[in-house]
Coordinates of C-alpha atoms in Angstrom, one line a residue:
Chain A
M1 CA 0.1 0.0 -0.2
G2 CA 2.9 2.4 0.6
N3 CA 2.1 5.4 2.8
I4 CA -0.7 6.0 4.8
F5 CA -1.8 9.4 5.8
I6 CA -4.3 9.8 8.5
I7 CA -6.2 12.9 8.5
G8 CA -8.0 13.7 11.9
A9 CA -5.4 11.2 13.9
A10 CA -6.5 12.5 17.4
G11 CA -9.8 11.5 17.3
K12 CA -11.2 8.1 18.2
M13 CA -11.5 6.4 14.8
G14 CA -8.5 8.3 13.7
K15 CA -6.6 6.2 16.4
W16 CA -8.5 3.0 15.4
F17 CA -7.2 3.2 11.9
F18 CA -3.8 4.1 12.9
E19 CA -3.5 1.1 15.0
Y20 CA -4.9 -1.1 12.2
F21 CA -2.2 0.1 10.0
Y22 CA 0.0 -0.3 12.4
N23 CA -0.4 -3.7 13.0
I24 CA -0.6 -4.6 9.2
K25 CA 2.9 -2.6 8.9
Y26 CA 4.4 -4.8 12.1
K27 CA 2.2 -8.0 11.3
S28 CA 2.1 -7.5 15.3
N29 CA -1.5 -9.5 15.2
S30 CA -2.6 -12.6 13.7
I31 CA -4.8 -10.7 10.9
E32 CA -4.9 -13.3 8.1
N33 CA -4.7 -12.7 4.4
I34 CA -2.9 -9.3 4.6
N35 CA 0.9 -10.8 3.9
D36 CA 0.9 -9.4 0.7
L37 CA -0.1 -5.7 2.4
S38 CA 2.9 -3.4 3.1
V39 CA 2.9 -0.2 4.7
G40 CA 5.4 2.4 4.7
K41 CA 5.6 5.5 6.7
I42 CA 2.5 6.6 8.4
F43 CA 1.5 10.3 8.9
L44 CA -0.7 11.8 11.5
Y45 CA -2.4 15.2 11.3
D46 CA -5.0 16.7 13.6
I47 CA -5.3 20.3 15.0
K48 CA -5.4 18.6 18.3
E49 CA -2.7 16.9 20.1
I50 CA -2.4 13.2 18.9
E51 CA -1.5 12.0 22.2
Y52 CA -1.3 8.3 21.8
S53 CA 1.9 9.2 19.1
S54 CA 4.2 9.6 21.8
S55 CA 4.3 6.0 23.0
Y56 CA 5.6 5.0 19.3
K57 CA 9.3 5.9 19.0
D58 CA 9.6 4.8 15.6
V59 CA 10.9 6.9 12.1
D60 CA 8.2 5.5 10.3
I61 CA 5.7 7.4 12.1
I62 CA 5.8 11.1 11.5
I63 CA 3.5 14.0 13.0
A64 CA 2.5 15.8 10.0
N65 CA 2.8 19.7 9.9
S66 CA 1.4 20.4 6.8
I67 CA -1.8 18.7 5.2
S68 CA -0.5 19.2 1.4
E69 CA 2.9 18.1 2.0
S70 CA 2.0 14.7 3.4
I71 CA -0.7 14.4 0.5
K72 CA 2.3 14.8 -1.9
L73 CA 4.1 11.9 0.1
S74 CA 1.1 9.4 0.5
D75 CA -0.6 6.3 -1.1
V76 CA -3.2 6.2 0.8
V77 CA -5.2 9.4 2.3
I78 CA -7.6 8.7 5.3
F79 CA -10.2 11.3 6.1
C80 CA -11.5 10.4 9.9
T81 CA -12.8 13.8 10.0
P82 CA -16.2 16.0 10.0
V83 CA -17.6 16.3 6.4
N84 CA -17.1 20.0 6.4
E85 CA -13.8 19.5 6.8
I86 CA -13.2 16.6 4.5
I87 CA -14.6 18.9 1.7
N88 CA -12.5 22.1 2.9
I89 CA -9.3 19.7 2.8
I90 CA -10.0 18.4 -0.5
N91 CA -10.6 21.8 -2.1
T92 CA -7.7 23.3 -1.4
N93 CA -5.6 20.1 -1.9
A94 CA -6.9 18.5 -5.2
D95 CA -3.4 19.1 -7.2
F96 CA -1.5 17.3 -4.3
F97 CA -3.1 13.9 -4.5
R98 CA -0.1 11.2 -6.0
S99 CA -1.5 9.8 -9.2
R100 CA -3.0 6.2 -8.5
S101 CA -3.1 7.1 -4.8
I102 CA -6.2 6.3 -2.9
L103 CA -8.6 8.4 -1.0
I104 CA -10.8 6.9 1.8
E105 CA -13.4 8.4 3.9
I106 CA -15.1 7.1 6.6
S107 CA -18.1 9.8 7.6
S108 CA -21.6 8.9 8.9
V109 CA -23.6 10.7 6.2
K110 CA -22.9 10.1 2.6
S111 CA -25.1 12.4 0.6
T112 CA -22.7 15.6 0.3
I113 CA -19.4 14.0 0.7
H114 CA -20.0 11.1 -2.4
R115 CA -20.9 14.1 -4.8
I116 CA -17.4 15.1 -4.1
L117 CA -15.6 11.7 -4.2
S118 CA -17.1 11.2 -7.6
D119 CA -16.1 14.5 -9.1
I120 CA -12.1 14.1 -7.7
S121 CA -12.3 10.5 -8.7
T122 CA -13.8 11.6 -12.6
D123 CA -11.2 14.1 -13.0
R124 CA -8.2 12.7 -11.7
D125 CA -6.2 9.7 -11.1
I126 CA -7.2 8.4 -8.0
V127 CA -9.6 5.9 -6.3
T128 CA -11.7 7.0 -3.7
L129 CA -13.6 4.9 -1.0
C130 CA -16.7 5.9 0.5
I131 CA -17.1 3.5 3.3
H132 CA -18.9 3.9 6.7
P133 CA -17.3 1.5 9.7
M134 CA -20.3 0.3 11.6
F135 CA -18.4 -0.1 14.4
G136 CA -17.1 1.9 17.3
P137 CA -13.8 3.0 18.4
G138 CA -14.0 0.2 21.1
A139 CA -13.9 -2.3 18.4
S140 CA -11.3 -5.0 18.3
T141 CA -8.6 -4.0 15.3
V142 CA -8.3 -7.6 14.6
I143 CA -11.9 -9.3 14.9
S144 CA -12.9 -10.1 11.3
T145 CA -16.6 -9.7 12.2
N146 CA -16.3 -5.8 12.2
K147 CA -18.9 -4.5 9.7
I148 CA -17.9 -2.0 7.2
I149 CA -20.7 -0.5 4.8
S150 CA -19.1 0.8 1.1
I151 CA -20.8 3.0 -1.3
P152 CA -19.7 2.9 -5.1
V153 CA -18.5 6.1 -6.2
N154 CA -17.3 5.8 -9.8
K155 CA -18.8 3.5 -12.3
N156 CA -15.9 3.6 -14.5
K157 CA -13.6 2.5 -11.5
S158 CA -16.0 0.2 -9.6
K159 CA -13.8 -2.9 -10.3
L160 CA -10.9 -1.3 -8.6
E161 CA -12.8 0.6 -5.6
K162 CA -13.9 -3.1 -5.3
D163 CA -10.2 -5.0 -4.8
I164 CA -8.7 -1.9 -2.9
F165 CA -11.5 -2.2 -0.6
N166 CA -11.2 -6.4 -0.4
K167 CA -7.4 -5.8 -0.1
I168 CA -7.3 -3.4 2.4
F169 CA -10.1 -4.9 4.9
P170 CA -9.9 -8.6 3.9
N171 CA -11.2 -9.6 6.8
F172 CA -13.9 -7.5 7.5
N173 CA -17.9 -8.0 7.2
K174 CA -18.1 -5.8 3.9
I175 CA -21.7 -4.8 3.2
L176 CA -22.6 -2.8 0.0
I177 CA -25.5 -0.2 -0.4
E178 CA -26.0 1.1 -3.4
N179 CA -26.4 4.8 -3.1
P180 CA -25.8 7.5 -0.6
E181 CA -29.3 8.4 -0.5
K182 CA -30.2 4.7 0.8
H183 CA -27.1 4.7 3.2
D184 CA -28.4 8.0 5.1
L185 CA -31.8 6.7 5.0
A186 CA -31.2 3.7 6.9
I187 CA -28.4 5.2 9.1
S188 CA -31.6 7.6 10.5
V189 CA -33.1 4.8 11.8
V190 CA -30.1 2.7 12.8
I191 CA -27.8 5.4 14.8
S192 CA -29.1 9.0 14.1
L193 CA -32.8 8.0 15.9
I194 CA -31.0 5.6 18.6
Y195 CA -28.5 8.6 19.6
F196 CA -31.3 10.7 19.7
I197 CA -33.2 8.6 22.4
N198 CA -30.5 7.8 24.3
L199 CA -29.3 11.3 24.7
V200 CA -32.5 12.5 25.8
F201 CA -32.6 9.6 28.3
S202 CA -29.1 10.7 29.9
K203 CA -30.6 14.2 29.8
F204 CA -33.6 12.8 31.4
L205 CA -31.5 11.2 34.4
V206 CA -29.7 14.5 34.7
E207 CA -32.6 17.0 35.2
L208 CA -34.3 14.0 37.7
S209 CA -31.8 14.3 39.8
D210 CA -32.5 17.9 40.4
S211 CA -35.8 17.6 40.6
K212 CA -38.3 18.0 43.3
E213 CA -39.8 14.6 43.8
F214 CA -36.5 12.9 43.8
K215 CA -34.9 15.0 46.5
F216 CA -35.3 11.9 48.7
E217 CA -32.2 10.6 47.1
D218 CA -28.9 12.0 47.3
N219 CA -27.3 10.1 44.8
L220 CA -30.5 9.2 42.3
M221 CA -28.1 7.5 40.0
E222 CA -26.7 5.2 42.5
F223 CA -30.1 4.5 43.9
F224 CA -31.4 3.7 40.3
K225 CA -28.7 1.0 39.5
K226 CA -29.1 -0.2 43.1
I227 CA -32.8 -1.1 42.7
S228 CA -33.1 -1.8 38.5
G229 CA -33.6 -4.7 36.8
S230 CA -32.2 -5.7 33.3
T231 CA -33.9 -3.4 31.0
F232 CA -33.1 -0.3 33.1
K233 CA -29.6 -1.4 33.0
I234 CA -29.2 -2.1 29.4
Q235 CA -30.8 1.2 28.5
S236 CA -28.4 3.2 30.8
L237 CA -25.4 0.9 29.6
L238 CA -26.3 2.4 26.1
S239 CA -27.2 5.7 27.3
E240 CA -24.0 6.0 28.7
S241 CA -21.7 4.4 25.9
I242 CA -23.0 7.0 23.2
L243 CA -21.8 9.6 25.3
T244 CA -18.4 8.7 24.9
D245 CA -18.6 9.5 21.2
D246 CA -16.9 12.5 19.9
V247 CA -19.1 15.5 19.9
S248 CA -18.8 16.0 15.8
L249 CA -20.5 12.6 15.4
F250 CA -23.8 14.0 17.4
L251 CA -23.7 17.0 14.7
T252 CA -23.4 14.6 11.7
L253 CA -25.9 12.5 12.6
F254 CA -28.7 15.1 13.8
I255 CA -27.7 18.2 11.6
N256 CA -25.9 16.8 8.4
N257 CA -28.2 13.9 7.8
D258 CA -31.3 15.8 6.5
K259 CA -33.0 12.1 7.0
S260 CA -32.9 12.1 10.6
I261 CA -35.2 15.0 11.2
I262 CA -37.8 13.0 9.3
T263 CA -37.4 9.7 10.7
I264 CA -36.7 11.1 14.6
K265 CA -40.3 13.0 13.9
K266 CA -41.7 9.6 12.6
Y267 CA -41.0 8.3 15.9
H268 CA -42.2 11.0 17.9
Q269 CA -45.6 11.0 16.0
L270 CA -46.1 7.5 17.3
F271 CA -45.1 8.4 20.6
N272 CA -47.3 11.1 20.9
N273 CA -50.2 9.0 19.8
L274 CA -49.4 5.9 22.4
L275 CA -49.1 9.1 24.8
D276 CA -52.4 10.1 24.4
K277 CA -54.1 6.7 24.6
I278 CA -52.1 6.2 28.0
E279 CA -53.3 9.7 29.1
K280 CA -57.0 8.5 28.1
K281 CA -56.4 5.4 30.0
D282 CA -57.5 3.5 26.8
Q283 CA -57.0 0.0 28.0
E284 CA -58.1 -1.8 25.4
F285 CA -56.0 0.1 22.6
I286 CA -52.8 -0.5 24.5
K287 CA -53.7 -4.0 24.7
K288 CA -54.0 -4.3 20.9
Y289 CA -51.2 -2.3 20.5
V290 CA -48.6 -4.5 22.3
L291 CA -50.1 -7.8 21.1
S292 CA -50.2 -6.5 16.9
T293 CA -46.9 -4.9 17.5
R294 CA -45.4 -8.2 18.9
N295 CA -47.0 -10.2 16.6
D296 CA -45.5 -7.9 13.6
I297 CA -42.5 -8.4 15.1
K298 CA -42.2 -12.0 15.7
K299 CA -42.9 -12.5 11.6
D300 CA -39.5 -11.6 11.2
I301 CA -37.7 -12.4 14.8
D302 CA -37.3 -15.1 17.4
I303 CA -38.2 -12.8 20.4
N304 CA -37.2 -15.0 23.0
R305 CA -34.0 -15.8 21.6
S306 CA -33.5 -11.6 21.9
Y307 CA -34.8 -12.1 25.6
E308 CA -32.5 -15.3 26.2
M309 CA -29.4 -13.3 24.8
L310 CA -30.1 -10.4 27.1
Y311 CA -30.5 -12.5 30.0
K312 CA -27.2 -14.4 29.0
F313 CA -25.2 -11.1 28.8
L314 CA -26.6 -9.9 32.3
N315 CA -26.1 -13.4 34.2
S316 CA -22.3 -12.9 32.4
Chain B
M1 CA -43.1 -23.2 55.0
G2 CA -45.9 -26.2 54.6
N3 CA -48.2 -25.8 51.9
I4 CA -47.7 -23.3 48.9
F5 CA -50.6 -22.0 46.7
I6 CA -49.2 -19.8 43.5
I7 CA -52.3 -17.8 42.2
G8 CA -51.9 -17.1 38.4
A9 CA -49.9 -19.8 38.3
A10 CA -50.3 -20.1 34.0
G11 CA -48.1 -16.6 34.0
K12 CA -44.3 -16.0 33.3
M13 CA -43.6 -15.4 36.8
G14 CA -45.8 -17.5 38.2
K15 CA -44.2 -20.7 36.4
W16 CA -40.8 -18.8 37.9
F17 CA -42.3 -19.1 41.7
F18 CA -43.2 -22.4 41.1
E19 CA -39.8 -23.8 39.7
Y20 CA -38.5 -22.0 42.8
F21 CA -40.7 -23.5 45.4
Y22 CA -40.2 -26.7 43.5
N23 CA -36.2 -26.9 43.6
I24 CA -36.6 -25.9 47.4
K25 CA -39.0 -28.8 47.9
Y26 CA -37.0 -31.5 46.4
K27 CA -33.2 -29.6 46.8
S28 CA -32.8 -29.9 43.5
N29 CA -30.7 -27.2 43.0
S30 CA -27.4 -25.7 44.9
I31 CA -29.4 -23.0 46.7
E32 CA -27.6 -22.4 49.7
N33 CA -29.1 -21.5 53.2
I34 CA -32.6 -23.5 52.6
N35 CA -32.0 -26.5 54.2
D36 CA -34.5 -25.3 56.8
L37 CA -37.2 -24.5 54.5
S38 CA -39.4 -27.4 54.0
V39 CA -42.2 -27.2 51.2
G40 CA -45.6 -29.4 51.4
K41 CA -47.7 -29.6 48.6
I42 CA -47.7 -26.9 45.7
F43 CA -51.1 -25.7 44.6
L44 CA -51.7 -24.1 41.7
Y45 CA -54.7 -22.0 40.0
D46 CA -55.2 -20.3 37.1
I47 CA -58.4 -19.1 35.0
K48 CA -55.6 -20.2 31.7
E49 CA -54.6 -23.7 31.7
I50 CA -50.8 -24.2 33.5
E51 CA -49.4 -25.9 30.4
Y52 CA -46.0 -27.0 32.3
S53 CA -47.7 -28.5 35.4
S54 CA -48.7 -32.1 32.9
S55 CA -44.7 -32.6 33.1
Y56 CA -44.8 -33.0 36.7
K57 CA -46.1 -36.3 37.9
D58 CA -46.0 -35.7 41.5
V59 CA -48.9 -35.9 44.1
D60 CA -47.9 -33.0 46.3
I61 CA -48.6 -30.5 42.7
I62 CA -52.0 -29.9 42.8
I63 CA -53.8 -28.0 39.9
A64 CA -56.6 -25.8 42.2
N65 CA -60.0 -26.2 41.1
S66 CA -61.4 -23.9 43.9
I67 CA -59.3 -20.5 44.8
S68 CA -61.0 -20.4 48.7
E69 CA -60.5 -24.5 49.1
S70 CA -56.6 -24.0 48.3
I71 CA -56.4 -20.9 50.6
K72 CA -57.7 -23.0 53.4
L73 CA -55.0 -25.8 53.0
S74 CA -52.0 -23.3 52.4
D75 CA -49.4 -21.5 54.7
V76 CA -48.0 -19.4 51.7
V77 CA -50.4 -18.0 49.2
I78 CA -48.2 -15.8 46.5
F79 CA -50.4 -14.0 43.9
C80 CA -48.6 -13.6 40.3
T81 CA -51.8 -11.5 38.7
P82 CA -52.8 -8.1 38.1
V83 CA -53.1 -5.9 40.9
N84 CA -57.5 -5.8 40.3
E85 CA -57.4 -9.9 40.5
I86 CA -55.4 -9.5 43.6
I87 CA -57.8 -7.3 45.5
N88 CA -61.0 -8.9 44.3
I89 CA -59.5 -12.5 45.6
I90 CA -58.9 -11.2 48.9
N91 CA -62.0 -9.4 49.1
T92 CA -64.0 -12.3 48.5
N93 CA -61.8 -15.0 50.4
A94 CA -60.4 -13.0 53.3
D95 CA -61.8 -15.1 55.7
F96 CA -60.4 -18.5 54.4
F97 CA -56.9 -17.2 55.3
R98 CA -55.3 -19.8 57.9
S99 CA -53.9 -18.3 60.9
R100 CA -50.4 -17.1 60.8
S101 CA -50.4 -17.9 57.0
I102 CA -48.2 -15.4 54.6
L103 CA -50.0 -13.8 52.0
I104 CA -47.0 -12.4 49.0
E105 CA -47.7 -10.4 46.3
I106 CA -45.3 -9.3 43.4
S107 CA -47.0 -6.9 41.5
S108 CA -45.2 -3.7 39.5
V109 CA -47.0 -1.1 41.1
K110 CA -47.9 -0.8 44.8
S111 CA -50.0 2.3 46.0
T112 CA -53.4 0.8 46.0
I113 CA -52.2 -2.9 46.9
H114 CA -50.0 -1.5 49.5
R115 CA -53.5 -0.2 51.3
I116 CA -55.4 -3.8 50.9
L117 CA -52.4 -5.5 52.4
S118 CA -52.3 -2.9 55.4
D119 CA -55.8 -3.4 56.1
I120 CA -55.8 -7.3 56.3
S121 CA -52.6 -7.4 57.8
T122 CA -54.2 -5.6 60.6
D123 CA -57.3 -7.1 61.1
R124 CA -56.1 -10.8 60.8
D125 CA -53.0 -13.1 62.0
I126 CA -51.7 -13.1 58.8
V127 CA -48.3 -11.9 57.3
T128 CA -48.1 -10.1 54.0
L129 CA -45.0 -9.5 52.2
C130 CA -45.2 -6.6 49.7
I131 CA -42.5 -7.4 46.9
H132 CA -41.2 -6.7 43.6
P133 CA -39.0 -8.9 42.0
M134 CA -36.4 -7.0 39.6
F135 CA -35.9 -10.0 37.1
G136 CA -37.7 -11.2 34.5
P137 CA -38.8 -14.9 34.2
G138 CA -35.7 -15.7 32.0
A139 CA -33.5 -15.0 35.5
S140 CA -32.3 -17.9 37.1
T141 CA -34.0 -19.9 39.9
V142 CA -30.6 -20.4 41.6
I143 CA -28.4 -17.3 41.2
S144 CA -28.3 -15.3 44.0
T145 CA -28.0 -11.8 42.6
N146 CA -31.3 -11.6 41.5
K147 CA -32.9 -8.3 43.2
I148 CA -36.0 -8.4 45.0
I149 CA -37.7 -4.7 46.5
S150 CA -39.8 -5.1 49.3
I151 CA -42.2 -2.3 51.3
P152 CA -42.8 -2.8 54.7
V153 CA -46.7 -3.0 55.3
N154 CA -47.6 -3.4 59.0
K155 CA -45.5 -1.6 61.5
N156 CA -46.4 -3.5 64.0
K157 CA -45.3 -6.7 62.1
S158 CA -42.2 -5.3 61.0
K159 CA -39.7 -8.0 62.3
L160 CA -41.9 -11.0 61.3
E161 CA -42.1 -9.7 57.7
K162 CA -38.1 -9.0 57.7
D163 CA -37.8 -12.5 58.8
I164 CA -40.2 -14.2 56.8
F165 CA -38.9 -12.3 53.7
N166 CA -35.1 -13.3 54.3
K167 CA -36.3 -17.2 55.2
I168 CA -38.0 -17.7 52.0
F169 CA -35.2 -15.7 49.7
P170 CA -32.3 -16.1 51.8
N171 CA -29.7 -15.8 48.8
F172 CA -31.3 -12.7 47.0
N173 CA -30.2 -9.0 46.9
K174 CA -32.8 -7.8 49.0
I175 CA -33.5 -4.1 48.7
L176 CA -36.2 -1.9 51.1
I177 CA -38.1 1.0 49.4
E178 CA -39.5 2.9 52.4
N179 CA -43.1 3.2 50.9
P180 CA -45.3 2.4 48.2
E181 CA -45.3 5.8 46.7
K182 CA -41.3 6.1 46.4
H183 CA -41.7 2.5 44.7
D184 CA -43.9 3.5 42.2
L185 CA -42.3 6.5 41.3
A186 CA -38.9 4.7 40.8
I187 CA -40.4 2.1 38.7
S188 CA -42.1 4.4 36.6
V189 CA -38.4 5.5 35.7
V190 CA -36.4 2.3 35.6
I191 CA -39.6 0.3 34.1
S192 CA -42.3 2.3 32.4
L193 CA -40.5 4.9 30.7
I194 CA -38.3 1.9 28.9
Y195 CA -41.0 0.1 28.2
F196 CA -43.0 3.0 26.7
I197 CA -39.8 4.2 24.8
N198 CA -39.2 0.4 23.5
L199 CA -42.9 -0.8 22.6
V200 CA -42.7 2.7 20.1
F201 CA -39.4 1.9 18.8
S202 CA -41.0 -1.7 17.7
K203 CA -44.2 -0.5 16.6
F204 CA -42.2 2.3 14.6
L205 CA -39.6 -0.6 12.8
V206 CA -43.1 -2.2 12.1
E207 CA -44.9 1.3 10.4
L208 CA -41.4 1.8 8.8
S209 CA -41.7 -2.0 6.9
D210 CA -44.7 -0.5 5.3
S211 CA -43.9 3.0 4.2
K212 CA -43.2 4.3 0.7
E213 CA -39.4 5.5 2.0
F214 CA -38.4 1.8 2.4
K215 CA -40.0 0.2 -0.4
F216 CA -36.6 -1.0 -1.6
E217 CA -36.1 -3.7 1.1
D218 CA -38.1 -6.7 1.0
N219 CA -37.3 -7.9 4.4
L220 CA -36.4 -4.2 6.2
M221 CA -35.5 -5.6 9.3
E222 CA -33.0 -8.2 8.1
F223 CA -31.6 -5.2 6.0
F224 CA -31.5 -3.4 9.6
K225 CA -29.9 -6.3 11.3
K226 CA -27.4 -6.8 8.5
I227 CA -26.0 -3.8 8.2
S228 CA -26.4 -2.1 11.8
G229 CA -23.5 -1.9 14.5
S230 CA -23.9 -2.0 18.1
T231 CA -26.0 0.4 19.1
F232 CA -29.2 -0.8 17.0
K233 CA -28.0 -4.1 17.8
I234 CA -28.4 -3.2 21.6
Q235 CA -31.7 -1.2 21.5
S236 CA -33.6 -3.8 18.9
L237 CA -32.3 -6.9 21.5
L238 CA -34.1 -4.7 24.1
S239 CA -37.2 -3.4 22.3
E240 CA -37.9 -7.3 21.2
S241 CA -37.3 -8.5 24.8
I242 CA -39.7 -6.5 26.5
L243 CA -42.2 -7.7 24.1
T244 CA -42.3 -11.4 25.3
D245 CA -43.4 -10.0 28.8
D246 CA -47.6 -10.4 29.5
V247 CA -49.7 -7.7 28.4
S248 CA -51.1 -7.4 31.8
L249 CA -47.5 -6.3 32.6
F250 CA -47.8 -2.9 30.0
L251 CA -51.3 -2.1 31.5
T252 CA -50.3 -2.5 35.0
L253 CA -46.7 -0.1 34.0
F254 CA -48.8 2.5 31.9
I255 CA -52.6 2.6 33.7
N256 CA -52.4 1.3 37.1
N257 CA -49.0 3.4 37.9
D258 CA -50.3 7.0 38.2
K259 CA -46.7 8.0 38.2
S260 CA -46.1 6.4 35.0
I261 CA -47.7 9.5 32.9
I262 CA -45.5 12.4 34.3
T263 CA -42.3 10.4 34.3
I264 CA -43.2 9.6 30.6
K265 CA -44.3 13.3 29.9
K266 CA -41.2 14.5 31.3
Y267 CA -39.1 12.8 29.0
H268 CA -41.0 13.8 26.3
Q269 CA -40.8 17.7 26.9
L270 CA -37.1 17.0 26.6
F271 CA -37.8 14.9 23.6
N272 CA -39.6 17.6 21.9
N273 CA -36.8 20.7 23.1
L274 CA -33.8 18.6 21.4
L275 CA -36.0 17.9 18.4
D276 CA -37.1 21.6 18.1
K277 CA -33.5 22.6 18.4
I278 CA -32.4 20.3 15.5
E279 CA -34.9 21.3 13.3
K280 CA -33.6 25.1 13.5
K281 CA -30.2 23.0 12.8
D282 CA -29.0 25.1 16.2
Q283 CA -25.5 23.4 16.1
E284 CA -24.3 25.4 19.1
F285 CA -27.1 24.3 21.4
I286 CA -26.4 20.9 20.5
K287 CA -22.7 20.6 21.2
K288 CA -23.4 22.2 24.5
Y289 CA -26.3 19.9 24.8
V290 CA -23.8 16.8 24.4
L291 CA -21.3 18.3 26.4
S292 CA -23.0 19.2 29.7
T293 CA -25.0 15.7 29.6
R294 CA -21.8 14.1 29.4
N295 CA -20.3 16.1 32.0
D296 CA -23.3 15.7 34.4
I297 CA -23.5 12.1 33.5
K298 CA -19.8 11.3 34.2
K299 CA -19.9 13.3 37.8
D300 CA -21.6 9.4 38.9
I301 CA -20.8 7.2 36.1
D302 CA -17.7 5.8 34.3
I303 CA -18.8 6.1 30.6
N304 CA -15.5 4.4 29.4
R305 CA -16.5 1.1 31.6
S306 CA -20.3 1.2 30.4
Y307 CA -18.9 1.3 26.7
E308 CA -16.3 -1.4 27.5
M309 CA -18.9 -3.5 28.8
L310 CA -21.5 -3.1 25.9
Y311 CA -18.4 -4.5 23.6
K312 CA -17.6 -7.3 26.1
F313 CA -21.2 -8.0 25.4
L314 CA -21.3 -7.6 21.5
N315 CA -17.8 -9.3 21.0
S316 CA -18.7 -12.5 22.8

């Protein structure tokens, strides 16, 4: 692969990709099928301090001072920054990409960036990968079940894009989504909505701690953890976990993905509807609602197995 | 303990308690500290068929035809039915409880039933336990970390209540909550709200399957499972799991617990507020919202540890 340049290296996913390529460079883990991949220098750039870099005393790991200079020296440039910054950097540095180099971007919203990638891939002799890792920075850099979505960019280079994607991520679970619109719509459900619900849940718990009704407990969080069972444990673990993500991810999900607001509003409408029936104590409606939802979900999913899986986790 | 009578034995928690007492009776598992507990006959009653009972060929396990006759013969009567039914049964059978017998009820909402228990405990020579198992029917009948909340009923019998509770559930994690109002308020957060959010989430996924935008996928659930990462997996497992519960639990949580509507509305207000800011693309507000929520949560909780725990589960 030659030299690698990670832009946004201080962020959590930047660090993940650094470790991934570092492991490939030194074959220091058991990733299969990577023996034909060779990594030269690894350039790291960020406007923030790249804290982990100080623990690597290695002439091949270089903190870059200039984006353009490092782009000129690199065969693979990977963007781990918010979309707006990717666009800025590409616009001001398009001339510096090496011929036949590879540009990878991993953002969570694709509609805008996909057009930019498409343009540069058409205009120049470079290959662009529009991918979305469906795992967080806590994921192993070895485990092969990590999922990555890819969206084809340039029809005339589709085989090249596919070959390079397979070469760089040989053992991953690779999922193709045909176009950026479909990607953004799906992401608005499987990420944005869930981040929204859980962010509000955390905020709700914080506000509750200050509320009159709950003043009987000095440490309300501790009280809830102490008395609660499985459902609260899972929901709060999830809502705490999403808070470890970079703030820029929340902004990308909520503001840059224009499908998110539509999706969240759809959920909101159902929320309002059920809340209204509960206020009216409409027992028959709620009964039918639970039963019909259960029946509909059961058409596709073995809910008893889901229950067992959760309990397996909780008992572990 | 003598004879046990389980009312509502066909339900999931009824079955759980049957297994718990059956294991004690035959010392067939490794529960410690139960050697001094002896179980005589086990009477089972339900208006529905008690399916599991047919696999026990045992003269000491008896399907009861009459509630009153079985109450007369029992030393422990445990109610695993909705609150309204507990009240009906107690009202029509109060005269039949044995002197010094034990009445246990396990419902998820306590304000009303606590008064009834208090009355019968004052009027008669029986001991009442107002408890709430904070685990589902999938929990082991052996593992000692199962949590049970108890609420004291009768001040003049508080030592008796405590001793009996400890005797019957020696190895459980027992949590005392001072009064039924505090119980119902806490439950509205740790159960009702979470059931509500997840029930709406399941309904949302069902409705999405029928929507225009997603008609590109024949099996939308499968598509989401295929492309999604950790957050969706956890949220959907949770929302599927709660659907395995009896419908009566949802009604109890949403309608009988009058704190639930207040709690859900509080969450709803925060939901509306954040949604509004997203519609207005108020980047600064969202940034501060995420940061301040994270800081507040971090005062009480190690969110990195929560994240690691979730990933440990997902990688397992």
